[in-house]
Amino acid sequence: MTERDVMEFDVVVVGAGPAGLATAIHLANRIERHNAEVARTGQGEALSPEICLIEKAAEIGAHSISGAVMDPKGLDALLPEWRTMEPKAPVEAEVHTDYVLWLSERGGTKLPITPPPLKNHGNYVVSLNKLVQWLGAIAEKKGIQVFPGFPGAVLQRDGAKVTGVQLADSGVDKHGKPKGNFQAGGILAGKLVVLAEGSRGSITKQLIADLKLEGKNPQVFGVGVKEVWEVPAGQCPPGLVVHTMGWPLDSKTFGGGWIYGMGATEGGKNLVSVGLVVGLDYRDPTMDAHRQLQRMKLNPKVAAFLRGGKMLHYGAKSLPEGGLFSMPKAFGDGFLIVGDSAGLMNSMRLKGIHLAIRSGMLAADTAFDCLTRRDFSAAATGRYAEAMRQDWVHEELWRCRNFHQGFHKGRLAGLVNAGFAQLFGGKGTFWSDELPSRAGHTYMQQVGPYFGGRGKPQVEKLPEDGALTFDKLTSVYSSGTQHEEDQPCHLVVTQPDLCSTRCVEEFGNPCQHFCPAAVYEMEAKPGSKHGVDLKINASNCVHCKTCDIMDPYQVINWVVPEGGGGPNYTNL
Ligand code: SF4
């Protein structure tokens, strides 16, 4: 039995994204105001709780990536003075022009009107990883103990009560044996644990399954892939927001793209963000979001924004797209769940940062009440759900509650439904508030084996010229991803035999396609049934969690690697 140090905290926040940092900052603000009031009036008791925030990335912000056009509503609530603060909030540009391009393979048409959910005037183009770095510095200044490079590996529980988090071990070799630099992950005991791990958080997933916290619809996800380019000045002005529909996705696949002018940053370079979101409820096992983004850039209308430029950065992340009815119960004995981990995203607007920040604030209000009453039970943490119901967060999510479900019958049905919902307060139909959801998140399973009688599909070769389009390994290089090589594989395949047998026959090993970082490879293995075996290049992993979501047999379990491993995002 490994001996582990135990450190006691009042509140432990897992994950330093916008939701986790907003929790920490707002809680610190509430305590500061409370203590000032106690000092002024001489009434009540001052609070000095121990609050810590852990993050798996080596530096705060290194794993944070988003579209990202930010609705400032969340930041306005958290830090009303953010526009005049020093150091300056790292927003790239205020949006001044936005439109939608409907793309075909060889061209595109600008829509005469921009659908209201895609109107972005008053919003800001941001780099999430820079924004998160800035918030991290504010949290530290407010006395929060911020620990980057420490992944939360296992939740500590006493039945349904969460009592803390065990950190990942470090210095373990690939066979699971301790090396000379072995360090057992300590246990952070916490009266309240706030889970802010992001989309498909690994310990949050386990908690939701164990305590049956799922929402009434299963969660459905998308994966976003993104590149940041340096382009000649004037080619894509800062604050220009273009959303794309149509090509390269077929009419049955949910998703769309974007081109955002970020502004002149990084030593005066003119930066552009170009990306694509693909709904992970597609049915084609050869679907590959990275490849689709490369195809999208071949469209002349998109290529025009990038001409003469250079790709600088690449990244990918999954997004919870199910909406209100897919949100899990986000509280219980000793815990709260915030941000993407709680499914807080508005997929109609392609926005989640403001919701993440606001959910963190509501969690902080609840944590403050729990601290003052010394009660961390589900009865006390349940105030979080009630606060959310009363807040604009719920109001916004209620309006788009049927958005994703509307696309289950294809793009046209989805657009009609979205238009109807805009007119009738988000309703599913005239006679119902709610559209039915297709069960399960592994949609390939639902259509049955892909190869049944149809033969193996051919994946068309793309012209990867290394200038406009890139192979996955080149893209991964641009994500700055690094992991310690000699450590246990953090992609745990619980039934590896399936990969070289049933999965070859039934789905053609879709992991080779859905992973946007070339982690999964089927290598030749003479003598095996199909002549191939799975090879996992775990050190390429950009932590998007797509494999954990999309494996048709659900035998891939993404667990945290050694602290500090993963992408090193810049400007993403
Ligand atoms: Fe994403 Fe999984 Fe590939 Fe890692 S291995 S990049 S989590 S799909």
XYZ file of C-alpha atoms and ligand atoms in Angstrom:
580
model
C 0.000 0.000 0.000
C 1.446 3.364 -1.094
C 1.770 5.900 1.694
C 0.380 9.281 0.745
C 0.702 12.653 2.386
C -2.616 14.200 3.318
C -3.151 17.967 3.180
C -6.281 19.520 4.599
C -8.230 22.208 2.761
C -11.658 23.701 3.091
C -12.253 23.990 -0.653
C -10.395 22.112 -3.386
C -11.010 23.227 -6.981
C -9.992 20.706 -9.659
C -9.106 22.415 -12.937
C -7.909 25.936 -13.716
C -10.086 26.785 -16.690
C -12.505 29.745 -16.672
C -14.992 27.928 -14.420
C -12.468 26.807 -11.800
C -10.713 30.171 -11.716
C -14.018 32.053 -11.476
C -14.933 29.837 -8.506
C -11.675 30.633 -6.756
C -11.670 34.383 -7.521
C -15.314 34.956 -6.605
C -14.994 32.942 -3.400
C -11.939 34.992 -2.434
C -13.909 38.192 -3.181
C -16.868 37.052 -1.089
C -14.598 36.208 1.852
C -12.766 39.533 1.552
C -16.061 41.455 1.605
C -17.393 39.377 4.493
C -14.259 39.929 6.580
C -14.306 43.664 5.844
C -17.899 43.760 7.072
C -17.018 41.823 10.221
C -14.133 44.225 10.882
C -16.385 47.246 10.275
C -19.332 46.112 12.388
C -17.598 43.906 14.937
C -20.307 41.377 14.309
C -19.970 37.837 13.050
C -16.881 35.764 12.594
C -14.094 36.396 10.095
C -13.336 33.544 7.696
C -9.890 32.335 6.681
C -10.493 29.124 4.760
C -7.752 27.213 2.981
C -8.588 27.157 -0.730
C -6.517 25.418 -3.345
C -6.808 24.995 -7.072
C -5.046 22.206 -8.941
C -4.357 22.007 -12.662
C -2.886 19.168 -14.730
C -1.065 21.491 -17.173
C 2.492 22.547 -16.389
C 1.356 26.175 -16.506
C -2.026 27.762 -16.036
C -3.671 28.158 -19.443
C -1.477 25.647 -21.286
C -4.419 23.241 -21.723
C -7.089 25.883 -22.327
C -8.468 26.239 -25.820
C -11.687 27.596 -27.207
C -13.193 29.027 -30.440
C -13.254 31.697 -29.056
C -15.587 34.618 -29.276
C -16.469 35.522 -25.727
C -19.733 37.039 -24.587
C -18.417 39.430 -21.882
C -21.457 38.825 -19.664
C -19.582 36.344 -17.481
C -16.478 38.486 -17.060
C -18.639 41.586 -16.435
C -20.211 39.743 -13.508
C -16.938 38.378 -12.114
C -14.699 41.424 -12.539
C -16.893 44.418 -13.465
C -13.775 46.598 -13.825
C -11.984 44.194 -16.208
C -11.831 46.669 -19.106
C -9.668 49.080 -17.116
C -7.657 46.643 -15.026
C -3.865 46.415 -15.076
C -2.385 44.237 -16.356
C -4.867 44.493 -19.205
C -7.317 41.690 -19.872
C -5.915 39.871 -22.920
C -8.871 40.276 -25.283
C -7.775 40.325 -28.907
C -10.454 42.473 -30.533
C -14.040 43.624 -30.170
C -16.249 42.161 -32.888
C -17.260 44.787 -35.471
C -18.358 42.672 -38.447
C -19.929 39.252 -38.581
C -21.570 37.151 -41.246
C -22.233 33.569 -42.235
C -20.736 31.876 -45.286
C -22.616 28.937 -46.737
C -19.868 26.835 -48.280
C -19.950 24.419 -51.175
C -16.906 22.445 -52.247
C -15.603 25.098 -54.593
C -17.173 28.324 -53.395
C -19.545 29.921 -50.961
C -22.306 32.446 -50.516
C -22.593 35.080 -47.856
C -25.999 34.748 -46.203
C -28.034 37.967 -46.563
C -28.822 37.909 -42.867
C -26.869 36.653 -39.883
C -29.038 34.384 -37.720
C -29.495 36.125 -34.322
C -27.583 33.475 -32.319
C -24.526 34.044 -34.513
C -24.581 37.837 -34.129
C -21.529 38.856 -32.196
C -21.519 42.623 -31.909
C -20.373 43.534 -28.405
C -18.517 40.258 -28.004
C -14.759 39.790 -28.051
C -12.375 37.572 -29.948
C -10.090 36.077 -27.302
C -7.396 33.523 -26.856
C -8.683 31.367 -24.010
C -5.283 30.251 -22.924
C -4.154 33.879 -22.517
C -7.377 34.824 -20.721
C -6.954 31.889 -18.348
C -3.338 32.845 -17.603
C -4.548 36.322 -16.712
C -7.304 34.968 -14.440
C -4.783 32.605 -12.835
C -2.561 35.535 -11.853
C -5.587 37.300 -10.302
C -6.499 34.172 -8.304
C -2.956 33.905 -6.952
C -2.950 37.570 -5.955
C -6.108 36.931 -3.982
C -4.354 34.271 -1.923
C -5.615 31.149 -3.650
C -3.035 28.357 -3.552
C -2.675 27.510 -7.239
C -0.843 24.280 -8.071
C -0.173 23.747 -11.792
C 1.290 20.391 -12.838
C -0.840 18.451 -10.353
C -3.585 16.363 -11.961
C -6.450 15.113 -9.830
C -6.420 11.335 -10.426
C -8.988 9.810 -8.062
C -11.807 11.291 -6.033
C -11.747 10.395 -2.358
C -15.206 9.309 -1.262
C -17.045 8.008 1.700
C -20.057 6.454 -0.005
C -21.800 9.256 -1.851
C -19.849 11.920 0.037
C -16.800 13.399 -1.691
C -13.999 13.992 0.805
C -11.062 15.015 -1.346
C -8.891 14.319 -4.361
C -5.873 12.103 -4.776
C -3.228 13.575 -7.043
C -1.553 11.506 -9.782
C 1.674 9.701 -8.916
C 4.805 10.777 -10.730
C 7.994 8.875 -11.497
C 6.296 5.604 -12.510
C 7.694 3.705 -15.516
C 5.662 2.378 -18.422
C 5.307 -1.007 -16.692
C 3.861 0.645 -13.587
C 7.056 0.296 -11.514
C 8.340 3.215 -9.431
C 11.436 4.922 -10.840
C 14.163 6.676 -8.846
C 12.174 9.929 -8.885
C 8.905 8.326 -7.754
C 6.548 10.562 -5.819
C 3.255 9.287 -4.531
C 0.403 11.671 -5.336
C -0.762 13.300 -2.148
C -4.342 13.479 -0.965
C -5.986 16.877 -0.818
C -8.715 16.404 1.743
C -11.443 18.978 1.186
C -14.731 19.765 2.886
C -15.933 20.825 -0.549
C -14.527 19.717 -3.908
C -15.441 21.791 -6.971
C -15.008 19.818 -10.187
C -13.967 22.103 -13.035
C -12.093 19.632 -15.198
C -13.616 20.727 -18.502
C -15.418 18.598 -21.032
C -15.569 14.870 -20.186
C -13.464 15.323 -17.070
C -12.051 11.965 -16.057
C -12.896 12.008 -12.352
C -16.160 13.857 -12.975
C -17.170 11.132 -15.461
C -16.567 8.475 -12.808
C -18.546 10.392 -10.187
C -21.489 10.956 -12.544
C -21.584 7.246 -13.378
C -21.134 6.019 -9.796
C -23.758 8.310 -8.277
C -26.074 8.195 -11.297
C -26.038 11.937 -11.750
C -26.782 11.898 -15.502
C -29.298 14.356 -16.873
C -32.525 13.182 -18.445
C -30.911 13.098 -21.897
C -27.511 11.527 -22.443
C -24.750 14.045 -22.999
C -23.743 14.532 -26.629
C -20.430 16.043 -27.531
C -18.709 17.748 -30.411
C -15.015 18.042 -31.136
C -13.504 21.357 -32.143
C -10.229 21.521 -34.063
C -8.508 24.818 -34.503
C -5.470 26.453 -36.043
C -4.036 29.913 -35.481
C -2.368 31.505 -38.499
C -0.176 34.502 -39.063
C -1.415 36.257 -42.213
C -0.484 39.408 -44.123
C -1.865 42.613 -42.586
C -5.391 43.541 -43.681
C -6.289 40.068 -44.950
C -8.519 39.271 -41.982
C -9.007 42.368 -39.838
C -9.167 42.066 -36.064
C -12.770 41.718 -34.879
C -14.064 40.096 -38.088
C -16.140 37.017 -37.277
C -17.168 34.646 -40.049
C -19.114 31.476 -39.319
C -19.374 28.772 -41.975
C -22.039 26.182 -42.693
C -22.183 23.382 -45.232
C -18.928 22.119 -46.721
C -16.983 20.121 -45.709
C -19.610 18.369 -43.562
C -22.413 16.389 -45.174
C -26.025 17.251 -44.456
C -26.358 14.549 -41.795
C -23.430 15.724 -39.709
C -23.867 18.463 -37.106
C -21.232 21.152 -37.077
C -19.768 24.243 -38.675
C -16.658 26.314 -38.995
C -15.270 29.751 -38.252
C -12.678 32.296 -39.216
C -11.948 34.996 -36.653
C -9.611 37.969 -37.018
C -7.672 38.013 -33.756
C -5.606 41.115 -34.183
C -1.973 42.001 -34.167
C -0.365 40.182 -31.268
C 2.661 37.968 -30.692
C 5.284 40.431 -31.796
C 3.077 42.366 -34.184
C 1.904 39.323 -36.162
C -1.611 39.435 -37.613
C -3.331 36.365 -36.257
C -6.370 34.505 -37.538
C -8.225 31.677 -35.874
C -9.716 29.075 -38.218
C -11.548 26.042 -36.945
C -14.319 23.525 -37.243
C -16.650 21.802 -34.813
C -17.973 18.357 -35.691
C -20.824 16.843 -33.672
C -19.734 13.525 -32.209
C -23.088 12.032 -33.084
C -21.954 11.374 -36.640
C -22.427 7.908 -38.070
C -19.482 7.477 -40.398
C -16.595 5.663 -38.662
C -14.086 7.312 -41.016
C -15.080 10.809 -39.885
C -11.960 12.741 -38.966
C -12.338 16.309 -37.687
C -8.694 17.212 -38.368
C -9.055 16.039 -41.961
C -12.332 17.913 -42.355
C -10.641 21.122 -41.243
C -7.952 20.575 -43.877
C -10.708 20.095 -46.491
C -12.451 23.238 -45.316
C -9.282 25.266 -45.899
C -9.159 24.047 -49.498
C -12.335 25.987 -50.172
C -11.257 29.163 -52.025
C -13.398 31.425 -49.807
C -11.650 30.110 -46.700
C -8.226 29.875 -48.329
C -8.474 33.572 -49.238
C -8.204 34.496 -45.553
C -5.056 32.413 -45.131
C -3.252 33.095 -48.406
C 0.426 33.934 -47.937
C 0.177 33.079 -44.241
C 1.697 30.490 -41.975
C 0.081 28.075 -39.534
C 1.497 28.663 -36.060
C -0.603 26.699 -33.594
C -3.004 23.763 -33.536
C -5.275 22.287 -30.901
C -8.433 20.275 -30.293
C -11.019 19.855 -27.568
C -14.353 18.185 -27.049
C -17.432 20.242 -26.177
C -20.572 19.239 -24.309
C -23.336 20.044 -26.781
C -26.376 18.312 -25.325
C -27.684 21.446 -23.615
C -29.949 21.875 -20.636
C -31.542 18.444 -20.631
C -28.147 16.725 -20.772
C -26.717 18.499 -17.744
C -25.932 16.184 -14.842
C -27.068 16.833 -11.299
C -24.214 19.142 -10.412
C -24.157 18.969 -6.604
C -24.058 16.452 -3.810
C -22.448 15.724 -0.453
C -19.159 17.599 -0.521
C -19.058 18.465 -4.211
C -20.162 20.828 -6.976
C -19.640 20.527 -10.736
C -19.079 23.638 -12.868
C -18.407 24.737 -16.454
C -17.985 22.240 -19.281
C -17.859 19.406 -16.743
C -21.471 20.279 -15.902
C -22.410 20.480 -19.613
C -22.680 24.267 -19.572
C -22.441 25.265 -23.180
C -24.707 27.088 -25.592
C -24.137 25.124 -28.800
C -26.542 27.373 -30.727
C -24.213 30.332 -30.121
C -21.050 28.209 -30.027
C -20.227 29.776 -26.678
C -19.437 28.536 -23.199
C -16.841 30.793 -21.564
C -19.443 33.176 -20.103
C -21.503 30.244 -18.788
C -18.416 28.620 -17.297
C -17.466 31.828 -15.485
C -20.987 32.382 -14.207
C -21.365 28.791 -12.990
C -18.070 29.209 -11.129
C -19.450 32.329 -9.443
C -22.655 30.553 -8.421
C -20.588 27.662 -7.078
C -18.484 30.169 -5.123
C -21.633 31.733 -3.610
C -22.717 28.258 -2.545
C -19.258 27.453 -1.162
C -19.350 30.697 0.813
C -22.730 29.762 2.344
C -21.399 26.282 3.141
C -18.350 27.774 4.875
C -20.379 30.207 6.976
C -22.860 27.493 8.000
C -20.209 24.776 8.274
C -22.483 22.515 6.312
C -21.228 20.818 3.133
C -24.014 18.288 2.787
C -26.142 17.881 -0.339
C -28.849 19.963 1.404
C -26.383 22.871 1.516
C -24.706 22.401 -1.880
C -28.149 22.057 -3.490
C -28.422 25.842 -3.292
C -26.129 25.869 -6.336
C -28.779 24.208 -8.506
C -31.430 26.580 -7.193
C -29.216 29.621 -7.871
C -28.594 28.357 -11.400
C -32.339 27.994 -11.996
C -32.890 31.625 -10.961
C -30.017 32.944 -13.024
C -29.550 34.100 -16.629
C -27.564 30.901 -17.167
C -30.777 28.879 -17.027
C -32.697 31.443 -19.035
C -30.127 31.289 -21.830
C -29.920 27.505 -21.857
C -33.710 27.202 -21.757
C -33.974 29.159 -25.015
C -31.720 26.656 -26.818
C -32.803 23.516 -24.992
C -33.807 21.731 -28.203
C -31.093 23.006 -30.499
C -28.923 19.917 -30.777
C -31.818 17.459 -30.785
C -33.271 19.387 -33.724
C -30.354 18.276 -35.917
C -30.859 14.568 -35.333
C -32.732 14.326 -38.613
C -30.092 16.278 -40.524
C -29.061 19.855 -41.210
C -32.217 21.059 -42.921
C -34.488 19.789 -40.137
C -32.121 21.304 -37.605
C -32.150 24.740 -39.215
C -35.945 24.687 -39.484
C -36.177 23.676 -35.853
C -33.707 26.373 -34.790
C -35.756 29.012 -36.638
C -38.986 27.755 -35.066
C -37.403 27.724 -31.611
C -36.213 31.322 -32.058
C -39.802 32.411 -32.659
C -41.397 30.312 -29.933
C -39.074 30.620 -26.941
C -37.029 27.496 -27.667
C -40.003 25.128 -27.930
C -39.472 21.813 -29.704
C -42.827 21.819 -31.514
C -46.159 23.626 -31.147
C -47.294 20.919 -28.777
C -44.142 20.121 -26.807
C -41.407 21.938 -24.930
C -38.946 19.207 -25.556
C -37.787 17.276 -28.599
C -36.944 13.616 -28.050
C -33.275 12.748 -27.746
C -31.584 9.778 -29.337
C -30.162 7.645 -26.555
C -26.471 6.954 -26.178
C -23.474 8.901 -27.316
C -21.792 6.286 -29.479
C -23.840 6.749 -32.570
C -21.844 4.333 -34.656
C -23.221 1.598 -32.421
C -26.750 2.593 -33.233
C -26.447 2.258 -36.973
C -24.770 -1.098 -36.511
C -21.608 -2.393 -38.064
C -20.527 -0.062 -40.818
C -19.083 -2.725 -43.059
C -22.199 -4.902 -43.068
C -22.520 -5.690 -46.794
C -21.190 -2.300 -47.926
C -17.502 -2.973 -48.225
C -14.697 -0.993 -46.707
C -15.017 2.759 -47.396
C -12.174 4.505 -49.139
C -10.797 7.557 -47.422
C -9.951 10.096 -50.109
C -6.351 11.288 -50.013
C -5.919 14.990 -49.355
C -3.263 17.179 -50.897
C -1.313 17.829 -47.688
C 1.066 20.438 -49.038
C 2.482 21.613 -45.718
C 1.495 25.187 -46.604
C -2.328 25.271 -46.508
C -3.059 21.724 -45.360
C -1.126 19.520 -42.975
C -0.920 15.921 -41.872
C -1.819 15.178 -38.276
C 1.728 14.788 -37.033
C 2.683 18.230 -38.303
C -0.409 19.626 -36.587
C 0.415 17.860 -33.315
C 3.898 19.359 -33.459
C 2.231 22.791 -33.629
C 0.273 22.055 -30.452
C 3.502 21.897 -28.417
C 2.401 18.575 -26.935
C 4.857 16.701 -24.730
C 4.575 13.861 -22.259
C 7.142 11.927 -20.290
C 7.634 8.852 -22.524
C 8.408 6.361 -19.774
C 5.120 6.357 -17.900
C 2.016 4.131 -17.915
C -0.174 4.746 -20.956
C -2.922 7.185 -19.992
C -5.234 5.771 -22.691
C -6.360 2.649 -20.906
C -7.882 0.140 -23.331
C -9.731 -2.284 -21.127
C -10.355 -4.948 -23.819
C -7.460 -4.649 -26.295
C -8.436 -7.888 -28.083
C -11.483 -6.142 -29.519
C -9.288 -3.728 -31.495
C -7.659 -6.350 -33.708
C -10.755 -8.528 -34.059
C -14.325 -7.214 -33.908
C -13.460 -3.563 -34.374
C -11.508 -4.298 -37.576
C -14.537 -6.082 -39.010
C -17.314 -3.903 -37.673
C -15.999 -0.349 -37.684
C -12.597 -0.388 -39.392
C -10.906 0.919 -36.216
C -12.412 4.419 -36.118
C -9.892 5.505 -33.460
C -7.416 6.076 -36.330
C -9.806 8.677 -37.683
C -11.540 10.320 -34.717
C -8.373 11.070 -32.765
C -7.226 14.514 -33.971
C -3.658 13.846 -32.844
C -2.633 10.554 -34.508
C -2.470 8.718 -31.202
C -4.071 5.494 -32.467
C -2.470 3.527 -35.271
C -3.174 0.047 -36.578
C 0.222 -1.457 -37.264
C 0.950 -4.634 -39.191
C 1.069 -7.756 -37.078
C 1.686 -10.809 -39.212
C -0.082 -13.884 -37.922
C -2.941 -12.055 -36.185
C -6.476 -12.614 -37.483
C -6.617 -9.427 -39.540
C -2.881 -8.832 -39.756
C -3.023 -5.683 -37.593
C -2.720 -4.649 -33.979
C -3.324 -1.400 -32.106
C -0.382 0.890 -31.386
C -0.953 3.844 -29.059
C 1.288 6.898 -29.446
C 0.178 8.331 -26.112
C 2.718 11.139 -26.109
C 0.845 12.823 -29.011
C -2.353 13.186 -26.981
C -3.785 16.727 -26.855
C -6.273 15.774 -24.103
C -9.410 16.359 -26.179
C -11.159 13.210 -24.775
C -12.725 12.323 -28.123
C -11.564 8.696 -27.848
C -13.129 8.330 -24.405
C -16.405 9.524 -25.917
C -16.384 7.893 -29.349
C -14.954 4.415 -28.996
C -17.855 2.227 -30.211
C -17.261 -0.436 -27.535
C -16.537 2.102 -24.789
C -13.310 0.341 -23.868
C -11.034 3.403 -23.946
C -10.692 5.134 -20.601
C -8.783 8.421 -20.632
C -7.010 8.907 -17.309
C -4.690 11.723 -16.300
C -1.045 11.323 -17.302
C 1.852 12.436 -15.143
C 1.541 16.098 -14.130
C 2.589 18.701 -16.681
C 2.134 16.428 -19.712
C -0.065 17.456 -22.615
C -0.344 20.319 -25.069
C 1.260 23.665 -24.575
C -1.321 25.947 -26.155
C -0.422 29.434 -27.242
C -2.967 31.889 -28.647
C -5.620 29.114 -28.836
Fe -7.992 13.182 -27.985
Fe -8.000 10.620 -27.190
Fe -6.539 11.382 -29.274
Fe -5.840 12.116 -26.808
S -5.901 10.046 -27.597
S -5.875 13.416 -28.604
S -7.837 12.407 -25.878
S -8.770 11.400 -29.109
